[in-house]
Amino acid sequence: MSAGPSPRGLTPPRLSDALEGRRLVLALDRRAEELAAALTRHGAEILHAPAMSMIPHVDDPYLLARTADLIARAPEVLVATTGVGMRGWFEAADAAGVGPALRTSLAGTRVLARGPKARGAAQAVGLEVDWVADEGTSAEVIAHLRDLDLQGRRVAVQHHGSGADGLDAAVAAAGAHVVALTVYRWGPPRDPAAVHRSVLAAADGTVDAVLFTAAPGTENWLRAAERAGALPRLAARVRAGELLMAAVGPLTAAPLQARGLPALLPTRSRMGALVRAVVEHFDPAARVTQEAS
């Protein structure tokens, strides 16, 4: 666990001193440098302790074969579960030279998004989104699928990093043919020692906040705290208001809430909104007007 440099070694201009003297743990892998840069602009010291890693499958021949299948025969429904998955899928298609054909094939497909990140990514690659899950959960998507007539239809499901999460089974139970797309999966942390040090620091009072951006990372970090025997002390600090747990959205915060730990959530499930929430938590007079997507 160590303070990381800003992207490309550049020091971004300071926006405020709202987080001066504060040490924040980032328990995330993807976009960690971007989040760290935004927080250091308010004076924070950043400690990186990614509690999971993202293993891309963009070069997987199986993914490319499924993509070719969807180009040849478009699905009636596409379920987009994550922004990173949708972007990664189309990046893989573009790299293989079939991106334009994939976009053309999906032009008439009904797109269901499991939350705003998936919706934004789908729209960014040129798809129209017909429905979005309000709370960003697979359970909402499954409930919505039950209201659709899917008998004999082709439904493509872009899996999130932890797997199908019941979506494939729900589609099959509705009488549809499932085309599963695995773009990436969540793996173990690349530096378990950094995660271990971070949970001890959180329990011992040498950090002020821990930030999470994906539920698997939240769960892994808390399990590391349990293995280290640090969770009781850590939980006591959280409940006393001495340690902030901050999550990008309710799904990410679920492992915290399952253990009775309160979490700060931004008004929108966006990285920039998370920065704003953390800055204004420590300095209510601060105003952060810029938000990243």
Short mmCIF file of C-alpha atoms in Angstrom, two decimals:
data_model
loop_
_atom_site.label_atom_id
_atom_site.label_comp_id
_atom_site.label_asym_id
_atom_site.label_seq_id
_atom_site.Cartn_x
_atom_site.Cartn_y
_atom_site.Cartn_z
CA MET A 1 0.00 0.00 0.00
CA SER A 2 1.70 3.16 -1.14
CA ALA A 3 0.93 6.62 -2.36
CA GLY A 4 0.74 6.53 -6.15
CA PRO A 5 1.88 9.17 -8.60
CA SER A 6 -0.54 11.13 -10.67
CA PRO A 7 -1.06 9.92 -14.25
CA ARG A 8 2.03 10.35 -16.47
CA GLY A 9 3.92 11.81 -13.50
CA LEU A 10 2.17 15.18 -13.78
CA THR A 11 1.02 17.09 -10.72
CA PRO A 12 -2.50 18.40 -11.32
CA PRO A 13 -3.34 21.90 -10.08
CA ARG A 14 -4.78 22.10 -6.58
CA LEU A 15 -8.49 22.93 -6.47
CA SER A 16 -8.91 23.16 -2.71
CA ASP A 17 -7.46 22.14 0.66
CA ALA A 18 -10.62 20.26 1.67
CA LEU A 19 -8.75 16.96 2.06
CA GLU A 20 -5.45 18.37 3.33
CA GLY A 21 -3.99 15.97 5.92
CA ARG A 22 -6.45 13.22 4.99
CA ARG A 23 -5.25 9.75 3.99
CA LEU A 24 -7.61 7.84 1.72
CA VAL A 25 -7.43 4.18 0.70
CA LEU A 26 -8.57 3.35 -2.83
CA ALA A 27 -9.64 -0.30 -2.76
CA LEU A 28 -10.07 -0.43 -6.53
CA ASP A 29 -8.10 -1.42 -9.59
CA ARG A 30 -9.75 0.08 -12.63
CA ARG A 31 -9.60 3.89 -13.02
CA ALA A 32 -7.70 4.16 -9.74
CA GLU A 33 -5.24 6.72 -11.11
CA GLU A 34 -8.08 8.88 -12.39
CA LEU A 35 -9.81 8.84 -9.02
CA ALA A 36 -6.53 9.44 -7.18
CA ALA A 37 -5.75 12.46 -9.37
CA ALA A 38 -9.15 13.98 -8.66
CA LEU A 39 -8.77 13.53 -4.89
CA THR A 40 -5.18 14.82 -4.71
CA ARG A 41 -6.38 18.03 -6.32
CA HIS A 42 -8.13 18.62 -2.99
CA GLY A 43 -5.05 17.78 -0.92
CA ALA A 44 -5.61 14.10 -0.14
CA GLU A 45 -2.83 11.57 0.35
CA ILE A 46 -3.75 8.45 -1.60
CA LEU A 47 -2.95 4.88 -0.61
CA HIS A 48 -3.56 2.28 -3.32
CA ALA A 49 -4.81 -1.12 -2.17
CA PRO A 50 -6.81 -2.71 -5.04
CA ALA A 51 -8.84 -5.54 -3.52
CA MET A 52 -9.38 -7.22 -6.89
CA SER A 53 -8.06 -7.21 -10.41
CA MET A 54 -9.82 -7.11 -13.76
CA ILE A 55 -8.83 -9.85 -16.17
CA PRO A 56 -9.87 -8.89 -19.72
CA HIS A 57 -11.05 -11.45 -22.24
CA VAL A 58 -11.01 -9.14 -25.24
CA ASP A 59 -8.61 -11.41 -27.16
CA ASP A 60 -10.61 -14.53 -26.34
CA PRO A 61 -11.51 -16.39 -29.58
CA TYR A 62 -14.74 -17.53 -27.89
CA LEU A 63 -15.85 -13.89 -27.40
CA LEU A 64 -15.01 -13.05 -31.00
CA ALA A 65 -16.88 -16.14 -32.23
CA ARG A 66 -19.97 -15.08 -30.25
CA THR A 67 -19.63 -11.60 -31.73
CA ALA A 68 -19.52 -13.03 -35.26
CA ASP A 69 -22.61 -15.08 -34.44
CA LEU A 70 -24.50 -11.94 -33.37
CA ILE A 71 -23.42 -10.12 -36.52
CA ALA A 72 -24.72 -12.98 -38.65
CA ARG A 73 -27.98 -13.17 -36.73
CA ALA A 74 -28.90 -10.20 -34.59
CA PRO A 75 -30.46 -10.78 -31.16
CA GLU A 76 -33.87 -9.38 -30.39
CA VAL A 77 -32.67 -8.32 -26.92
CA LEU A 78 -29.27 -7.31 -25.52
CA VAL A 79 -28.69 -7.09 -21.76
CA ALA A 80 -25.83 -4.70 -20.94
CA THR A 81 -24.69 -5.24 -17.37
CA THR A 82 -21.62 -2.99 -17.03
CA GLY A 83 -20.04 -0.01 -18.69
CA VAL A 84 -16.56 -1.53 -18.76
CA GLY A 85 -17.94 -4.70 -20.30
CA MET A 86 -19.78 -2.92 -23.08
CA ARG A 87 -16.80 -0.73 -23.89
CA GLY A 88 -14.44 -3.70 -23.80
CA TRP A 89 -16.68 -5.74 -26.09
CA PHE A 90 -16.86 -3.04 -28.76
CA GLU A 91 -13.14 -2.32 -28.42
CA ALA A 92 -12.51 -6.00 -29.12
CA ALA A 93 -14.89 -5.89 -32.09
CA ASP A 94 -13.21 -2.77 -33.47
CA ALA A 95 -9.77 -4.35 -33.04
CA ALA A 96 -10.98 -7.38 -34.99
CA GLY A 97 -12.35 -5.12 -37.73
CA VAL A 98 -16.00 -6.05 -37.15
CA GLY A 99 -17.09 -3.09 -35.01
CA PRO A 100 -19.14 -1.38 -37.76
CA ALA A 101 -20.83 -4.66 -38.64
CA LEU A 102 -21.70 -5.27 -34.99
CA ARG A 103 -23.23 -1.82 -34.62
CA THR A 104 -25.28 -2.35 -37.78
CA SER A 105 -26.47 -5.73 -36.58
CA LEU A 106 -27.58 -4.36 -33.19
CA ALA A 107 -29.31 -1.28 -34.61
CA GLY A 108 -32.75 -2.83 -34.20
CA THR A 109 -32.03 -4.72 -30.98
CA ARG A 110 -33.88 -3.88 -27.79
CA VAL A 111 -31.20 -2.91 -25.24
CA LEU A 112 -31.74 -3.35 -21.49
CA ALA A 113 -29.17 -1.75 -19.18
CA ARG A 114 -28.35 -2.78 -15.62
CA GLY A 115 -27.84 0.76 -14.40
CA PRO A 116 -26.57 4.13 -15.64
CA LYS A 117 -22.98 3.04 -16.36
CA ALA A 118 -24.13 0.30 -18.70
CA ARG A 119 -26.59 2.69 -20.33
CA GLY A 120 -23.94 5.34 -20.87
CA ALA A 121 -21.51 2.86 -22.40
CA ALA A 122 -24.17 1.41 -24.69
CA GLN A 123 -25.12 4.87 -25.88
CA ALA A 124 -21.45 5.79 -26.35
CA VAL A 125 -20.97 2.91 -28.79
CA GLY A 126 -24.03 3.99 -30.76
CA LEU A 127 -26.85 1.88 -29.34
CA GLU A 128 -30.26 3.13 -28.25
CA VAL A 129 -31.21 1.98 -24.75
CA ASP A 130 -34.84 1.01 -24.21
CA TRP A 131 -34.87 0.34 -20.46
CA VAL A 132 -32.61 0.96 -17.44
CA ALA A 133 -32.71 -0.72 -14.02
CA ASP A 134 -33.28 2.00 -11.44
CA GLU A 135 -31.12 0.48 -8.70
CA GLY A 136 -28.55 -1.14 -10.97
CA THR A 137 -29.20 -4.74 -9.92
CA SER A 138 -29.50 -7.97 -11.83
CA ALA A 139 -32.65 -8.78 -9.84
CA GLU A 140 -34.39 -5.81 -11.48
CA VAL A 141 -33.30 -7.00 -14.91
CA ILE A 142 -34.57 -10.51 -14.21
CA ALA A 143 -37.92 -9.13 -13.04
CA HIS A 144 -38.17 -7.02 -16.22
CA LEU A 145 -37.31 -10.00 -18.41
CA ARG A 146 -40.24 -11.90 -16.91
CA ASP A 147 -42.58 -9.25 -18.31
CA LEU A 148 -41.30 -9.74 -21.86
CA ASP A 149 -42.35 -12.34 -24.38
CA LEU A 150 -39.03 -14.06 -25.03
CA GLN A 151 -40.24 -17.41 -26.26
CA GLY A 152 -38.03 -18.46 -29.19
CA ARG A 153 -36.09 -15.16 -29.15
CA ARG A 154 -32.35 -14.63 -29.15
CA VAL A 155 -31.10 -12.72 -26.11
CA ALA A 156 -27.46 -11.65 -25.76
CA VAL A 157 -26.25 -11.18 -22.18
CA GLN A 158 -23.05 -9.28 -21.50
CA HIS A 159 -21.80 -10.79 -18.25
CA HIS A 160 -20.28 -8.67 -15.51
CA GLY A 161 -17.03 -9.64 -13.82
CA SER A 162 -18.61 -12.05 -11.33
CA GLY A 163 -20.52 -14.10 -13.89
CA ALA A 164 -24.05 -14.40 -15.19
CA ASP A 165 -25.66 -13.60 -11.82
CA GLY A 166 -28.80 -15.57 -12.72
CA LEU A 167 -29.45 -13.69 -15.95
CA ASP A 168 -28.68 -16.59 -18.31
CA ALA A 169 -30.94 -18.90 -16.33
CA ALA A 170 -33.77 -16.33 -16.32
CA VAL A 171 -33.52 -15.88 -20.08
CA ALA A 172 -33.49 -19.63 -20.70
CA ALA A 173 -36.46 -20.12 -18.36
CA ALA A 174 -38.41 -17.63 -20.49
CA GLY A 175 -37.92 -19.88 -23.52
CA ALA A 176 -35.23 -17.76 -25.19
CA HIS A 177 -31.89 -18.75 -26.68
CA VAL A 178 -29.04 -17.24 -24.65
CA VAL A 179 -25.90 -15.84 -26.26
CA ALA A 180 -23.48 -15.26 -23.35
CA LEU A 181 -20.71 -12.67 -23.69
CA THR A 182 -17.84 -12.79 -21.19
CA VAL A 183 -15.66 -9.72 -21.74
CA TYR A 184 -13.80 -9.76 -18.41
CA ARG A 185 -13.89 -11.31 -14.96
CA TRP A 186 -12.81 -10.21 -11.52
CA GLY A 187 -9.64 -11.82 -10.21
CA PRO A 188 -7.69 -11.77 -6.93
CA PRO A 189 -5.73 -8.66 -5.91
CA ARG A 190 -2.36 -8.24 -7.57
CA ASP A 191 -0.80 -7.16 -4.26
CA PRO A 192 -2.50 -8.94 -1.32
CA ALA A 193 0.07 -7.47 1.09
CA ALA A 194 -1.06 -3.94 0.20
CA VAL A 195 -4.67 -4.89 0.92
CA HIS A 196 -3.61 -6.44 4.25
CA ARG A 197 -1.72 -3.30 5.23
CA SER A 198 -4.67 -1.12 4.27
CA VAL A 199 -7.16 -2.93 6.49
CA LEU A 200 -4.75 -2.72 9.44
CA ALA A 201 -4.25 1.00 8.80
CA ALA A 202 -8.01 1.52 8.67
CA ALA A 203 -8.42 -0.32 11.95
CA ASP A 204 -5.51 1.45 13.64
CA GLY A 205 -6.69 4.94 12.78
CA THR A 206 -4.00 6.00 10.33
CA VAL A 207 -6.40 6.48 7.40
CA ASP A 208 -9.53 8.60 7.21
CA ALA A 209 -11.55 6.91 4.46
CA VAL A 210 -11.76 3.87 2.21
CA LEU A 211 -13.32 4.21 -1.26
CA PHE A 212 -14.92 1.45 -3.31
CA THR A 213 -16.21 1.37 -6.89
CA ALA A 214 -17.27 -2.28 -7.39
CA ALA A 215 -19.09 -4.73 -5.12
CA PRO A 216 -16.55 -7.57 -5.56
CA GLY A 217 -13.79 -5.22 -4.45
CA THR A 218 -15.79 -4.17 -1.40
CA GLU A 219 -16.41 -7.79 -0.47
CA ASN A 220 -12.77 -8.78 -0.99
CA TRP A 221 -11.50 -5.88 1.11
CA LEU A 222 -13.87 -6.70 3.97
CA ARG A 223 -12.91 -10.37 3.83
CA ALA A 224 -9.26 -9.31 4.08
CA ALA A 225 -10.21 -7.32 7.18
CA GLU A 226 -11.93 -10.39 8.62
CA ARG A 227 -8.91 -12.60 7.93
CA ALA A 228 -6.63 -10.06 9.59
CA GLY A 229 -8.87 -9.86 12.64
CA ALA A 230 -9.23 -6.14 12.00
CA LEU A 231 -12.95 -5.93 11.23
CA PRO A 232 -14.22 -5.33 14.81
CA ARG A 233 -11.86 -2.38 15.35
CA LEU A 234 -12.49 -1.08 11.87
CA ALA A 235 -16.26 -1.32 12.32
CA ALA A 236 -16.05 0.51 15.64
CA ARG A 237 -14.25 3.40 13.96
CA VAL A 238 -16.84 3.52 11.16
CA ARG A 239 -19.76 3.57 13.57
CA ALA A 240 -18.08 6.23 15.68
CA GLY A 241 -17.70 8.44 12.62
CA GLU A 242 -13.90 8.25 12.73
CA LEU A 243 -13.52 6.29 9.48
CA LEU A 244 -15.50 6.93 6.31
CA MET A 245 -16.60 4.14 4.02
CA ALA A 246 -17.57 5.60 0.61
CA ALA A 247 -19.02 3.64 -2.31
CA VAL A 248 -19.89 4.75 -5.83
CA GLY A 249 -23.42 3.30 -5.61
CA PRO A 250 -25.79 1.08 -3.62
CA LEU A 251 -24.67 -2.14 -5.30
CA THR A 252 -21.05 -1.40 -4.40
CA ALA A 253 -22.08 -0.57 -0.82
CA ALA A 254 -24.10 -3.77 -0.33
CA PRO A 255 -21.26 -5.79 1.32
CA LEU A 256 -20.74 -2.95 3.80
CA GLN A 257 -24.42 -2.70 4.62
CA ALA A 258 -24.63 -6.49 5.02
CA ARG A 259 -22.16 -6.13 7.89
CA GLY A 260 -23.99 -3.19 9.41
CA LEU A 261 -21.46 -0.60 8.26
CA PRO A 262 -22.84 2.74 7.04
CA ALA A 263 -21.50 4.04 3.76
CA LEU A 264 -21.46 7.43 2.08
CA LEU A 265 -23.11 7.28 -1.36
CA PRO A 266 -23.03 10.04 -3.99
CA THR A 267 -26.24 11.37 -5.48
CA ARG A 268 -25.25 9.82 -8.82
CA SER A 269 -23.34 6.58 -9.41
CA ARG A 270 -20.38 8.32 -11.01
CA MET A 271 -16.72 8.61 -10.08
CA GLY A 272 -16.87 12.39 -10.15
CA ALA A 273 -19.91 12.40 -7.91
CA LEU A 274 -18.06 10.13 -5.48
CA VAL A 275 -15.19 12.63 -5.34
CA ARG A 276 -17.63 15.43 -4.68
CA ALA A 277 -19.37 13.50 -1.89
CA VAL A 278 -16.09 12.69 -0.15
CA VAL A 279 -14.74 16.23 -0.44
CA GLU A 280 -17.95 17.76 0.92
CA HIS A 281 -18.13 15.17 3.71
CA PHE A 282 -14.81 16.35 5.11
CA ASP A 283 -15.36 20.01 4.24
CA PRO A 284 -19.06 20.92 3.96
CA ALA A 285 -18.09 24.39 2.78
CA ALA A 286 -16.28 22.99 -0.26
CA ARG A 287 -18.02 22.96 -3.60
CA VAL A 288 -16.98 20.58 -6.34
CA THR A 289 -18.64 21.50 -9.60
CA GLN A 290 -16.86 19.22 -12.07
CA GLU A 291 -17.83 15.55 -12.26
CA ALA A 292 -16.22 12.79 -14.25
CA SER A 293 -18.35 10.24 -16.04
#
